[in-house]
Coordinates of C-alpha atoms and ligand atoms in Angstrom, one line a residue:
X1 CA 109.9 73.5 82.0
X2 CA 107.8 70.9 80.2
X3 CA 104.2 71.9 79.9
X4 CA 101.9 68.9 80.1
X5 CA 99.8 68.5 77.0
X6 CA 96.3 69.5 77.8
X7 CA 94.0 66.8 76.7
X8 CA 90.2 67.4 76.6
X9 CA 88.2 65.3 79.2
X10 CA 85.0 65.2 77.2
X11 CA 84.2 65.4 73.4
X12 CA 82.5 68.5 72.5
X13 CA 80.6 67.1 69.7
X14 CA 79.9 63.7 67.8
X15 CA 80.8 65.0 64.4
X16 CA 82.6 68.1 63.0
X17 CA 81.8 68.7 59.4
X18 CA 84.1 70.9 57.3
X19 CA 82.3 73.0 54.9
X20 CA 78.7 73.9 54.2
X21 CA 78.1 73.5 50.6
X22 CA 75.7 70.8 49.2
X23 CA 77.7 68.2 51.3
X24 CA 78.1 69.9 54.6
X25 CA 74.5 71.0 54.6
X26 CA 73.2 67.7 54.0
X27 CA 75.5 66.2 56.5
X28 CA 74.4 68.5 59.1
X29 CA 70.8 67.6 58.6
X30 CA 71.6 63.8 58.4
X31 CA 73.7 63.5 61.5
X32 CA 71.4 65.6 63.4
X33 CA 68.5 63.6 62.4
X34 CA 70.3 60.5 63.7
X35 CA 70.3 62.0 67.1
X36 CA 74.2 63.0 66.9
X37 CA 75.6 66.4 67.8
X38 CA 77.3 68.1 64.9
X39 CA 79.1 71.3 64.3
X40 CA 79.9 72.6 60.8
X41 CA 82.5 75.1 60.0
X42 CA 82.2 77.2 56.7
X43 CA 85.2 79.5 55.7
X44 CA 82.6 81.9 53.7
X45 CA 80.4 84.3 55.0
X46 CA 77.4 82.4 53.7
X47 CA 76.7 78.7 52.7
X48 CA 76.7 77.1 49.4
X49 CA 80.2 76.1 49.0
X50 CA 81.3 76.2 45.2
X51 CA 78.0 78.0 44.6
X52 CA 78.7 80.7 47.1
X53 CA 82.1 81.3 45.8
X54 CA 81.7 81.0 42.0
X55 CA 79.4 83.8 41.5
X56 CA 81.0 85.0 38.2
X57 CA 78.5 86.1 35.5
X58 CA 77.1 83.2 33.7
X59 CA 77.7 80.6 36.4
X60 CA 75.3 77.9 35.8
X61 CA 75.2 74.1 36.5
X62 CA 75.3 71.9 33.6
X63 CA 73.3 69.1 35.3
X64 CA 69.5 69.8 35.1
X65 CA 67.8 71.3 38.1
X66 CA 65.4 68.4 38.6
X67 CA 68.6 66.2 39.2
X68 CA 70.9 68.7 40.8
X69 CA 68.8 68.7 43.9
X70 CA 68.3 66.9 47.1
X71 CA 66.2 63.8 47.1
X72 CA 66.1 63.1 50.7
X73 CA 62.9 65.2 51.4
X74 CA 59.7 64.5 49.1
X75 CA 58.1 67.6 50.7
X76 CA 61.2 69.7 49.7
X77 CA 61.2 68.2 46.3
X78 CA 57.5 68.9 45.8
X79 CA 57.5 72.6 47.3
X80 CA 60.7 73.8 45.5
X81 CA 60.2 75.1 42.1
X82 CA 63.2 75.6 39.8
X83 CA 62.7 78.4 37.0
X84 CA 65.0 76.8 34.4
X85 CA 66.2 73.5 32.9
X86 CA 69.6 74.4 34.0
X87 CA 69.9 76.2 37.4
X88 CA 71.9 79.4 37.4
X89 CA 74.3 80.1 40.4
X90 CA 72.0 82.7 42.3
X91 CA 69.0 80.2 42.2
X92 CA 70.9 77.3 43.4
X93 CA 72.2 79.5 46.3
X94 CA 68.6 80.5 47.1
X95 CA 67.7 76.8 47.1
X96 CA 70.5 76.0 49.5
X97 CA 69.6 78.9 51.9
X98 CA 65.9 77.7 51.7
X99 CA 67.0 74.2 52.7
X100 CA 69.0 75.7 55.8
X101 CA 65.9 77.8 56.7
X102 CA 63.3 75.0 56.3
X103 CA 65.4 72.3 58.3
X104 CA 66.6 74.8 60.9
X105 CA 70.3 74.0 60.1
X106 CA 71.7 77.3 60.9
X107 CA 72.4 76.8 64.8
X108 CA 75.0 74.1 63.5
X109 CA 77.0 76.0 61.0
X110 CA 79.4 78.4 62.0
X111 CA 80.2 80.8 59.1
X112 CA 83.6 82.8 58.4
X113 CA 85.4 80.1 60.0
X114 CA 87.9 78.1 58.1
X115 CA 89.1 74.5 59.6
X116 CA 92.9 75.0 59.7
X117 CA 93.9 71.6 61.2
X118 CA 92.4 68.3 62.5
X119 CA 94.6 65.8 64.4
X120 CA 93.7 62.4 65.8
X121 CA 94.3 61.6 69.4
X122 CA 94.0 58.0 70.2
X123 CA 93.9 58.9 73.9
X124 CA 91.8 61.9 74.8
X125 CA 91.3 60.7 78.2
X126 CA 87.9 59.4 77.1
X127 CA 89.5 56.1 76.4
X128 CA 88.0 56.2 72.8
X129 CA 89.8 58.6 70.8
X130 CA 88.9 61.7 69.0
X131 CA 89.7 64.6 66.7
X132 CA 91.0 67.8 67.6
X133 CA 89.9 70.4 65.2
X134 CA 91.4 73.9 65.0
X135 CA 89.7 76.7 63.4
X136 CA 90.8 80.3 61.8
X137 CA 89.3 82.1 64.7
X138 CA 91.5 80.4 67.1
X139 CA 89.1 78.0 68.2
X140 CA 89.4 74.2 69.1
X141 CA 86.7 71.5 69.2
X142 CA 86.9 67.9 69.8
X143 CA 84.8 65.4 67.9
X144 CA 84.5 61.7 67.8
X145 CA 84.2 62.0 63.9
X146 CA 85.6 64.2 61.3
X147 CA 83.7 64.8 58.2
X148 CA 85.5 66.4 55.3
X149 CA 82.8 68.0 53.0
X150 CA 85.3 70.6 51.7
X151 CA 84.5 70.1 48.0
X152 CA 86.2 68.6 45.0
X153 CA 86.9 71.9 43.3
X154 CA 87.5 74.4 46.1
X155 CA 91.3 75.5 45.9
X156 CA 91.5 77.9 43.1
X157 CA 94.6 78.5 41.0
X158 CA 96.1 81.6 39.8
X159 CA 98.8 81.0 37.2
X160 CA 102.4 82.2 38.3
X161 CA 102.7 84.9 35.5
X162 CA 105.7 86.9 35.7
X163 CA 104.7 90.5 36.2
X164 CA 101.4 89.8 37.4
X165 CA 102.0 92.1 40.5
X166 CA 102.9 94.9 38.2
X167 CA 99.4 94.9 36.4
X168 CA 98.0 98.3 37.0
X169 CA 94.2 97.3 36.4
X170 CA 92.1 94.9 38.6
X171 CA 92.3 91.1 38.1
X172 CA 89.8 88.6 39.4
X173 CA 89.6 84.8 39.7
X174 CA 86.1 83.4 38.9
X175 CA 86.1 81.3 42.0
X176 CA 86.3 84.4 44.1
X177 CA 84.1 86.8 42.3
X178 CA 83.3 90.1 44.0
X179 CA 79.9 89.8 45.5
X180 CA 79.0 93.3 44.3
X181 CA 79.7 92.3 40.7
X182 CA 82.1 93.7 38.3
X183 CA 81.4 96.4 35.8
X184 CA 83.4 95.7 32.5
X185 CA 81.5 98.2 30.3
X186 CA 83.8 100.1 27.9
X187 CA 86.8 98.2 29.2
X188 CA 89.3 96.0 27.4
X189 CA 89.4 92.6 29.1
X190 CA 91.7 89.7 29.1
X191 CA 90.4 86.2 29.9
X192 CA 92.7 83.4 30.5
X193 CA 91.1 79.9 30.8
X194 CA 88.7 78.2 28.5
X195 CA 87.4 75.5 30.6
X196 CA 83.8 75.0 31.8
X197 CA 84.1 78.3 33.7
X198 CA 85.8 80.4 31.0
X199 CA 83.3 79.3 28.3
X200 CA 80.5 80.5 30.7
X201 CA 82.0 83.8 31.7
X202 CA 83.3 84.9 28.3
X203 CA 80.0 85.6 26.6
X204 CA 78.7 87.7 29.5
X205 CA 82.0 89.7 29.4
X206 CA 81.7 90.1 25.6
X207 CA 78.2 91.2 26.0
X208 CA 79.5 94.4 27.8
X209 CA 83.2 95.0 27.3
X210 CA 84.7 97.3 24.8
X211 CA 86.9 94.3 23.8
X212 CA 87.4 90.7 25.2
X213 CA 90.7 88.9 24.3
X214 CA 90.3 85.3 25.1
X215 CA 93.7 83.7 25.6
X216 CA 93.4 80.0 24.6
X217 CA 96.1 77.4 25.6
X218 CA 93.8 74.3 24.9
X219 CA 90.6 74.4 22.8
X220 CA 87.6 72.8 24.5
X221 CA 84.6 70.7 23.3
X222 CA 81.2 72.2 24.1
X223 CA 77.8 71.0 23.7
X224 CA 74.8 73.4 23.6
X225 CA 72.8 73.6 26.7
X226 CA 69.4 74.5 25.1
X227 CA 68.5 76.2 28.5
X228 CA 64.9 77.2 28.7
X229 CA 62.3 77.9 31.4
X230 CA 60.9 75.0 33.2
X231 CA 57.0 75.5 32.4
X232 CA 54.6 74.9 35.1
X233 CA 52.7 72.2 33.4
X234 CA 56.0 70.3 32.6
X235 CA 57.2 70.7 36.2
X236 CA 53.9 69.3 37.6
X237 CA 53.8 66.4 35.3
X238 CA 57.4 65.5 36.4
X239 CA 56.8 66.1 39.9
X240 CA 54.1 63.4 39.9
X241 CA 56.6 60.6 39.4
X242 CA 59.7 62.4 41.2
X243 CA 60.2 59.3 43.5
X244 CA 60.3 56.8 40.6
X245 CA 62.7 59.0 38.8
X246 CA 64.9 59.4 41.8
X247 CA 65.0 55.4 42.1
X248 CA 66.0 55.3 38.7
X249 CA 68.9 57.9 39.1
X250 CA 70.3 56.0 42.1
X251 CA 70.8 53.0 40.0
X252 CA 72.1 55.0 36.9
X253 CA 75.5 55.2 35.7
X254 CA 76.0 58.9 36.1
X255 CA 73.3 59.6 38.7
X256 CA 71.1 60.9 36.0
X257 CA 68.9 58.4 34.2
X258 CA 70.1 58.6 30.5
X259 CA 68.5 56.7 27.6
X260 CA 71.3 55.5 25.2
X261 CA 71.1 53.2 22.4
X262 CA 73.1 50.6 24.3
X263 CA 75.0 50.0 21.2
X264 CA 78.6 51.0 20.1
X265 CA 79.1 53.7 17.5
X266 CA 81.2 51.4 15.3
X267 CA 78.5 48.9 15.0
X268 CA 76.1 51.4 13.5
X269 CA 75.6 52.7 10.1
X270 CA 77.5 56.1 9.9
X271 CA 74.5 58.0 8.8
X272 CA 72.6 56.7 11.8
X273 CA 75.2 57.9 14.0
X274 CA 75.1 61.3 12.6
X275 CA 71.4 61.6 12.7
X276 CA 71.5 60.6 16.4
X277 CA 74.1 63.0 17.4
X278 CA 72.5 65.7 15.5
X279 CA 69.3 64.9 17.4
X280 CA 71.2 65.1 20.8
X281 CA 72.9 68.2 19.8
X282 CA 69.7 69.7 19.0
X283 CA 68.2 68.7 22.4
X284 CA 71.1 70.0 24.3
X285 CA 73.1 68.6 27.3
X286 CA 76.4 66.7 27.6
X287 CA 75.4 63.6 29.5
X288 CA 72.8 62.4 27.0
X289 CA 75.2 63.4 24.1
X290 CA 78.2 61.3 25.2
X291 CA 76.0 58.7 26.6
X292 CA 74.3 58.0 23.3
X293 CA 76.7 55.1 22.5
X294 CA 78.7 52.7 24.8
X295 CA 81.9 53.1 23.1
X296 CA 82.6 56.9 22.9
X297 CA 84.6 57.0 26.2
X298 CA 86.4 53.6 25.6
X299 CA 87.4 53.4 21.9
X300 CA 89.6 56.1 20.4
X301 CA 88.0 55.4 16.9
X302 CA 84.5 55.8 18.1
X303 CA 85.6 58.9 20.0
X304 CA 87.0 60.3 16.9
X305 CA 83.6 60.1 15.2
X306 CA 82.1 62.2 17.8
X307 CA 85.1 64.5 17.9
X308 CA 84.7 65.3 14.2
X309 CA 80.9 65.9 14.6
X310 CA 81.6 68.5 17.0
X311 CA 84.4 70.2 15.2
X312 CA 82.0 70.6 12.2
X313 CA 79.5 72.3 14.4
X314 CA 82.3 74.7 15.4
X315 CA 83.2 75.3 11.8
X316 CA 79.6 75.9 10.8
X317 CA 79.2 78.5 13.9
X318 CA 82.2 80.5 13.5
X319 CA 82.4 82.7 10.7
X320 CA 86.2 83.2 10.3
X321 CA 87.7 79.8 9.2
X322 CA 91.0 80.5 11.0
X323 CA 89.3 81.3 14.2
X324 CA 87.1 78.1 13.8
X325 CA 90.1 75.9 13.3
X326 CA 91.8 77.3 16.2
X327 CA 88.6 76.7 18.4
X328 CA 88.7 73.0 17.0
X329 CA 89.9 71.0 20.1
X330 CA 92.5 68.4 19.2
X331 CA 95.0 66.1 20.7
X332 CA 92.8 64.4 23.4
X333 CA 89.5 62.4 23.3
X334 CA 86.2 64.2 23.6
X335 CA 84.9 63.7 27.2
X336 CA 88.4 63.0 28.7
X337 CA 88.6 66.7 29.8
X338 CA 85.3 67.8 31.3
X339 CA 82.7 68.4 28.5
X340 CA 81.6 72.0 28.5
X341 CA 78.1 73.3 28.0
X342 CA 77.3 76.6 26.2
X343 CA 74.7 77.9 23.9
X344 CA 76.7 81.0 22.9
X345 CA 80.5 80.6 23.3
X346 CA 81.5 79.6 19.8
X347 CA 79.1 82.2 18.3
X348 CA 80.5 84.8 20.5
X349 CA 83.6 84.7 18.3
X350 CA 81.5 86.3 15.5
X351 CA 81.4 89.5 17.5
X352 CA 83.6 92.2 16.4
X353 CA 84.7 93.0 19.9
X354 CA 85.9 89.5 20.7
X355 CA 89.3 88.2 19.6
X356 CA 91.0 84.6 20.2
X357 CA 94.5 84.7 21.0
X358 CA 96.4 81.5 20.6
X359 CA 98.7 81.0 23.5
X360 CA 99.9 77.5 22.5
X361 CA 101.8 78.6 19.7
X362 CA 102.9 81.8 21.4
X363 CA 102.7 81.6 25.2
X364 CA 102.3 84.5 27.6
X365 CA 105.7 85.8 28.3
X366 CA 104.7 88.3 30.9
X367 CA 102.1 90.6 32.4
X368 CA 103.2 94.3 32.4
X369 CA 101.5 97.3 33.9
X370 CA 99.2 97.9 30.9
X371 CA 98.5 94.4 29.6
X372 CA 99.9 90.9 28.5
X373 CA 102.9 90.1 26.5
X374 CA 102.9 86.9 24.5
X375 CA 105.9 85.7 22.6
X376 CA 104.4 87.2 19.5
X377 CA 102.2 90.3 20.5
X378 CA 101.2 92.6 23.2
X379 CA 97.7 93.4 24.3
X380 CA 96.6 96.4 26.2
X381 CA 94.3 95.6 28.9
X382 CA 92.1 97.3 31.5
X383 CA 91.3 94.1 33.7
X384 CA 92.3 90.4 33.8
X385 CA 90.0 87.6 34.5
X386 CA 91.4 84.1 35.5
X387 CA 89.3 81.1 34.9
X388 CA 92.1 78.7 35.5
X389 CA 90.7 76.1 37.7
X390 CA 91.4 74.5 40.7
X391 CA 93.7 71.9 42.5
X392 CA 90.9 69.4 42.3
X393 CA 90.0 66.5 44.8
X394 CA 92.8 66.9 47.1
X395 CA 93.5 70.5 47.3
X396 CA 90.8 71.4 50.0
X397 CA 92.0 68.5 52.1
X398 CA 95.6 69.5 51.9
X399 CA 94.7 73.0 52.8
X400 CA 94.2 71.7 56.1
X401 CA 96.7 70.2 58.4
X402 CA 95.1 66.7 58.8
X403 CA 97.0 64.4 60.9
X404 CA 96.0 60.7 61.6
X405 CA 97.2 58.1 63.9
X406 CA 100.8 58.7 65.2
X407 CA 100.5 62.4 64.0
X408 CA 101.1 61.3 60.2
X409 CA 100.1 64.1 57.9
X410 CA 97.5 63.3 55.3
X411 CA 99.8 65.2 53.0
X412 CA 102.5 62.6 53.6
X413 CA 100.3 59.7 53.5
X414 CA 99.0 60.7 50.0
X415 CA 102.4 62.0 48.6
X416 CA 102.3 59.6 45.7
X417 CA 98.5 60.3 45.2
X418 CA 95.4 60.0 47.2
X419 CA 94.7 56.6 48.7
X420 CA 91.2 55.6 50.2
X421 CA 88.9 52.7 50.6
X422 CA 85.7 53.3 48.6
X423 CA 86.5 57.2 48.4
X424 CA 85.0 57.6 51.8
X425 CA 87.7 56.8 54.4
X426 CA 91.6 56.6 54.5
X427 CA 93.8 54.0 56.2
X428 CA 95.6 55.6 59.1
X429 CA 92.8 58.3 59.7
X430 CA 90.4 56.8 62.2
X431 CA 87.0 58.1 62.4
X432 CA 87.5 60.4 59.5
X433 CA 85.1 60.3 56.5
X434 CA 85.5 62.1 53.1
X435 CA 82.4 63.1 51.2
X436 CA 82.9 62.3 47.5
X437 CA 86.5 61.7 48.1
X438 CA 89.1 60.5 45.6
X439 CA 88.3 56.8 44.9
X440 CA 84.5 57.4 44.6
X441 CA 82.5 58.6 41.4
X442 CA 82.2 62.0 42.8
X443 CA 83.3 64.6 39.9
X444 CA 82.0 61.9 37.4
X445 CA 78.6 61.7 38.6
X446 CA 75.6 64.0 39.5
X447 CA 77.2 65.4 42.6
X448 CA 74.2 66.0 44.5
X449 CA 73.2 62.3 44.2
X450 CA 76.7 61.2 45.1
X451 CA 76.8 63.5 48.1
X452 CA 73.6 62.1 49.5
X453 CA 74.7 58.5 49.1
X454 CA 78.0 59.3 51.0
X455 CA 76.4 61.2 53.8
X456 CA 73.7 58.6 54.3
X457 CA 76.4 55.7 54.2
X458 CA 78.6 57.6 56.6
X459 CA 75.5 58.4 58.9
X460 CA 74.4 54.6 58.9
X461 CA 78.2 53.8 59.5
X462 CA 78.3 55.8 62.7
X463 CA 74.9 54.7 64.0
X464 CA 75.9 51.2 63.5
X465 CA 79.3 51.8 65.3
X466 CA 77.6 53.3 68.3
X467 CA 74.7 50.6 68.3
X468 CA 77.4 47.9 68.2
X469 CA 79.8 49.3 71.0
X470 CA 82.5 50.2 68.6
X471 CA 84.6 53.3 69.1
X472 CA 86.7 53.6 66.0
X473 CA 86.8 52.5 62.4
X474 CA 89.4 52.8 59.6
X475 CA 90.2 51.0 56.5
X476 CA 92.6 48.1 56.4
X477 CA 95.6 49.0 54.3
X478 CA 95.1 45.8 52.2
X479 CA 91.5 46.8 51.4
X480 CA 92.4 50.2 50.4
X481 CA 95.1 49.0 48.1
X482 CA 92.9 46.6 46.4
X483 CA 90.3 49.5 46.0
X484 CA 92.6 51.8 44.6
X485 CA 94.0 49.2 42.2
X486 CA 90.4 48.3 41.0
X487 CA 89.7 52.4 40.5
X488 CA 92.9 52.4 38.5
X489 CA 92.0 49.3 36.5
X490 CA 88.5 50.6 35.6
X491 CA 90.0 54.0 34.6
X492 CA 92.5 52.4 32.4
X493 CA 90.0 50.6 30.4
X494 CA 88.7 54.1 29.2
X495 CA 90.2 57.2 27.3
X496 CA 90.0 59.2 30.5
X497 CA 93.7 58.9 31.6
X498 CA 94.8 60.0 28.1
X499 CA 94.2 63.7 28.7
X500 CA 96.1 66.3 30.7
X501 CA 93.2 67.4 32.7
X502 CA 92.7 68.2 36.3
X503 CA 91.0 64.8 36.7
X504 CA 94.7 63.5 36.9
X505 CA 96.1 66.4 38.5
X506 CA 97.9 67.6 35.3
X507 CA 96.9 71.4 35.9
X508 CA 99.0 71.5 39.1
X509 CA 102.8 71.7 38.9
X510 CA 104.4 68.8 40.8
X511 CA 101.0 67.0 41.5
X512 CA 101.3 63.0 41.2
X513 CA 99.5 62.1 38.0
X514 CA 96.9 59.6 39.3
X515 CA 93.4 59.2 38.3
X516 CA 91.3 58.7 41.4
X517 CA 87.7 58.8 40.2
X518 CA 85.6 55.7 40.2
X519 CA 84.1 55.0 36.7
X520 CA 82.0 52.1 37.1
X521 CA 79.0 53.9 37.8
X522 CA 76.9 55.3 40.6
X523 CA 74.6 52.3 40.6
X524 CA 77.3 49.5 40.9
X525 CA 79.4 51.8 43.3
X526 CA 76.4 52.1 45.6
X527 CA 75.8 48.4 45.6
X528 CA 79.4 47.9 46.3
X529 CA 79.1 50.3 49.4
X530 CA 75.9 48.9 50.7
X531 CA 77.7 45.3 50.5
X532 CA 80.5 46.3 52.5
X533 CA 78.2 47.7 55.2
X534 CA 75.8 44.7 55.2
X535 CA 79.0 42.6 55.8
X536 CA 79.8 44.4 59.1
X537 CA 81.8 46.9 57.2
X538 CA 84.1 44.6 55.4
X539 CA 87.6 45.8 54.9
X540 CA 87.5 48.2 57.8
X541 CA 89.3 47.7 61.0
X542 CA 87.1 48.2 64.0
X543 CA 88.4 49.4 67.5
X544 CA 92.2 49.6 66.3
X545 CA 93.0 52.8 67.3
Ligands
N01_601 O1 88.9 74.9 35.2 P1 89.5 73.9 34.3 P2 87.3 75.4 35.2 N1 98.0 79.6 31.1 O2 90.7 73.5 35.2 C1 93.6 77.2 31.6 C2 83.4 72.3 37.0 N2 82.4 73.4 36.6 O3 87.1 76.4 36.4 O4 93.5 73.2 29.5 C3 97.0 79.7 30.3 O5 88.5 73.0 33.7 C4 93.4 75.8 31.3 O6 94.3 75.5 30.0 P3 94.9 74.1 29.6 C5 83.7 71.4 36.1 O7 83.8 70.0 36.7 C6 81.3 73.1 36.2 O8 86.8 75.7 34.0 O9 95.5 73.6 31.1 N3 95.9 78.9 30.7 C7 92.1 75.8 31.1 O10 91.5 76.2 29.7 C8 85.0 71.9 35.5 O11 85.6 70.8 34.8 C9 80.5 74.1 35.5 O12 95.7 74.2 28.5 C10 95.9 78.2 31.8 C11 91.5 76.7 32.2 O13 92.6 77.5 32.6 C12 85.6 72.3 36.8 O14 84.7 72.9 37.4 C13 80.9 75.3 35.4 C14 96.8 78.3 32.6 C15 91.1 75.8 33.5 O15 89.9 74.9 33.1 C16 86.7 73.3 36.6 O16 86.5 74.1 35.7 C17 82.2 75.6 35.8 C18 98.0 79.2 32.4 N4 99.0 79.1 33.1 C19 83.2 74.7 36.4 N5 96.4 77.6 33.7 C20 79.1 73.6 35.2 O17 78.4 73.0 35.7 C21 95.3 77.2 33.4 N6 94.8 77.5 32.3 C22 78.7 74.2 33.9

C-alpha cells in the first residue's frame, strides 16, 4: 500500500539555525530581534562551537580579544572585560555563555541535538515552500529559512594509521578534548600534527610529560604572540573609542585595523625591511607582521625575504642546529598555510624531554600496541594526541544530508567544489543561507566580524523578503558562476593556492582542490554585499521555487 507523504500544514518556525557557536548565537539574537521565530540546534552539551569542542590545553585565539568579540551591542562591549591580549579558550567560552544569559537566548537553543538532514519542499501545503529539518533525537521541524552556522572548522580528522585500533594507551583528538582534562604527568606522549593547534598544545604537554615526541610532517611558520594581561588603564582608554575602532575594522582588509607601510618589500632598502620585521616580531601578532608590506602574499621574492627572516629567528632560538633546520619551514610561501602564533613552541625543543621526529623523510608505518613505528625507528608511547585538523569549510555542511530543490543533495551539487553566490547562498537551495560559507572572506578574516556581517545581511534579506511579499530567494546560476570565477581570479593573483593546505582541501584525501575563500578584503566584500541588497538582491531569483 502506498503511504501518502505527510506534509506539514504550517511551518513551525521562521528560521532554523544549525549550531550555537559565535554564528549561531548571534543569529538567534538577530532573527529574534527582527521579530522572527527561531530555533537553533547544537550538537554539544554546551554552546560555543569551536570554543566548546577545542578545549585542549593551550587553546587560545590568535586574534586579539578586543577584535574577537561581538560589536553589535555597545553595552556588552563596555561591560565585558577581557583579561588578556589574546583570549584563552575558557575565557571565550565564559564570554559566549554570558552573551546567551545577558540576551536571554537559551530558550531558542536546543543542546545535545545534531541536525542530521534538511530538505527543501517547494509545496508544503502552505503554498510557499519550507525546509524540513531532522535532528539526532528523531525530531522534525519545519522552517521557512535554513541557516547553516555550523562552523568552518568543525569536522575533525583522525588519520587512518594502520594499527591505531591496537594501541593500548588512550588517544585524543584536540577537537574532542575530554572536559575533565587529561593528566600527562610521567607519561610518554606522541603528538601528530604541527599546525596552529599542535603548536599550541605541544608546550603544555611538554611542561608535564615525561617525554613528548613531536611527529612532524611539515614544519610551520609561527610568529610570537607576546601575550600579556590587558591592563585596566589600557582597556578603559581603548573602550572610550571602541565604536570608532569597530567602524575602522568593518572597512579593513582582515576585519582588524592593521597599520602597514603601504609599500612593497621589494621597493625598500633591505635594512629597513629587517628593522621593521624585527619590530613587529618583538610586538607579536601574525596580522601586523604579514601586513607590514603590500607584496608579501603576492610576490614569491618578497615572501622569501620574510620566510628567511623567520627561519633566522628559529635558528637563534633552537640550540641544536639539526633540530632548528628541521623546524625551518620550506617548500611553501609563508602565510599560504595559516600562520601560527606561539611564544614558546620553538624554545620548547631545547627541553631535554622533547624530541622532534621527522616523519617527512621517514613516514609513520604503523601504530602498534606500545607506540608508533616509523620507517626508521620505533617510539614507545603511553598516549597519542592528534592535532590533525579538519575537513574545513564544507565538512560540517556535508555531514548533514542537505537536499535542495528537486531533492538534489548539496554533496552532489558541490561535488567538484563548493559553489555559492557571495558565500552566503547556493543556487538550487532556496531560502538556505550560509554563515561565513565558502566564497566569502570567512577564514581569511576576523571571524567574529565576518559572522556579524553575514548574520546582519541575512536578517535584513529576510526582513526585506517579507516586507516585499516575496516567499523565496536563491542565487541565479549565472551570478553564482561569475562570483566563484571572481573568487578564484582574486586568489590566483596571490600565493595562497600554492600550498597544500586545508584552505584548498589538500588535507582531505579525494577532496577537490579548490580555493574558495574571498581574498579581496572584508571592507570591499561588505560593500559588494550591500550593493547587491540595495539593488533589490541583484543576482538572486525571487519566488522561483
Ligand atoms: O589543523 P591543520 P589545526 N600524518 O590542518 C598534520 C584554526 N586554529 O587544527 O601539514 C602526519 O592546520 C598536518 O601535516 P601536513 C586555524 O585556522 C586557530 O592545527 O598536512 N601529520 C598538520 O601539521 C588553523 O589553521 C587557532 O603535512 C598529519 C596538522 O596535522 C585551523 O584551525 C588555534 C597527518 C594539521 O594542521 C586548523 O588548525 C588552532 C598525517 N596523516 C586552530 N594528517 C588560533 O586561533 C594531518 N597531519 C591560534
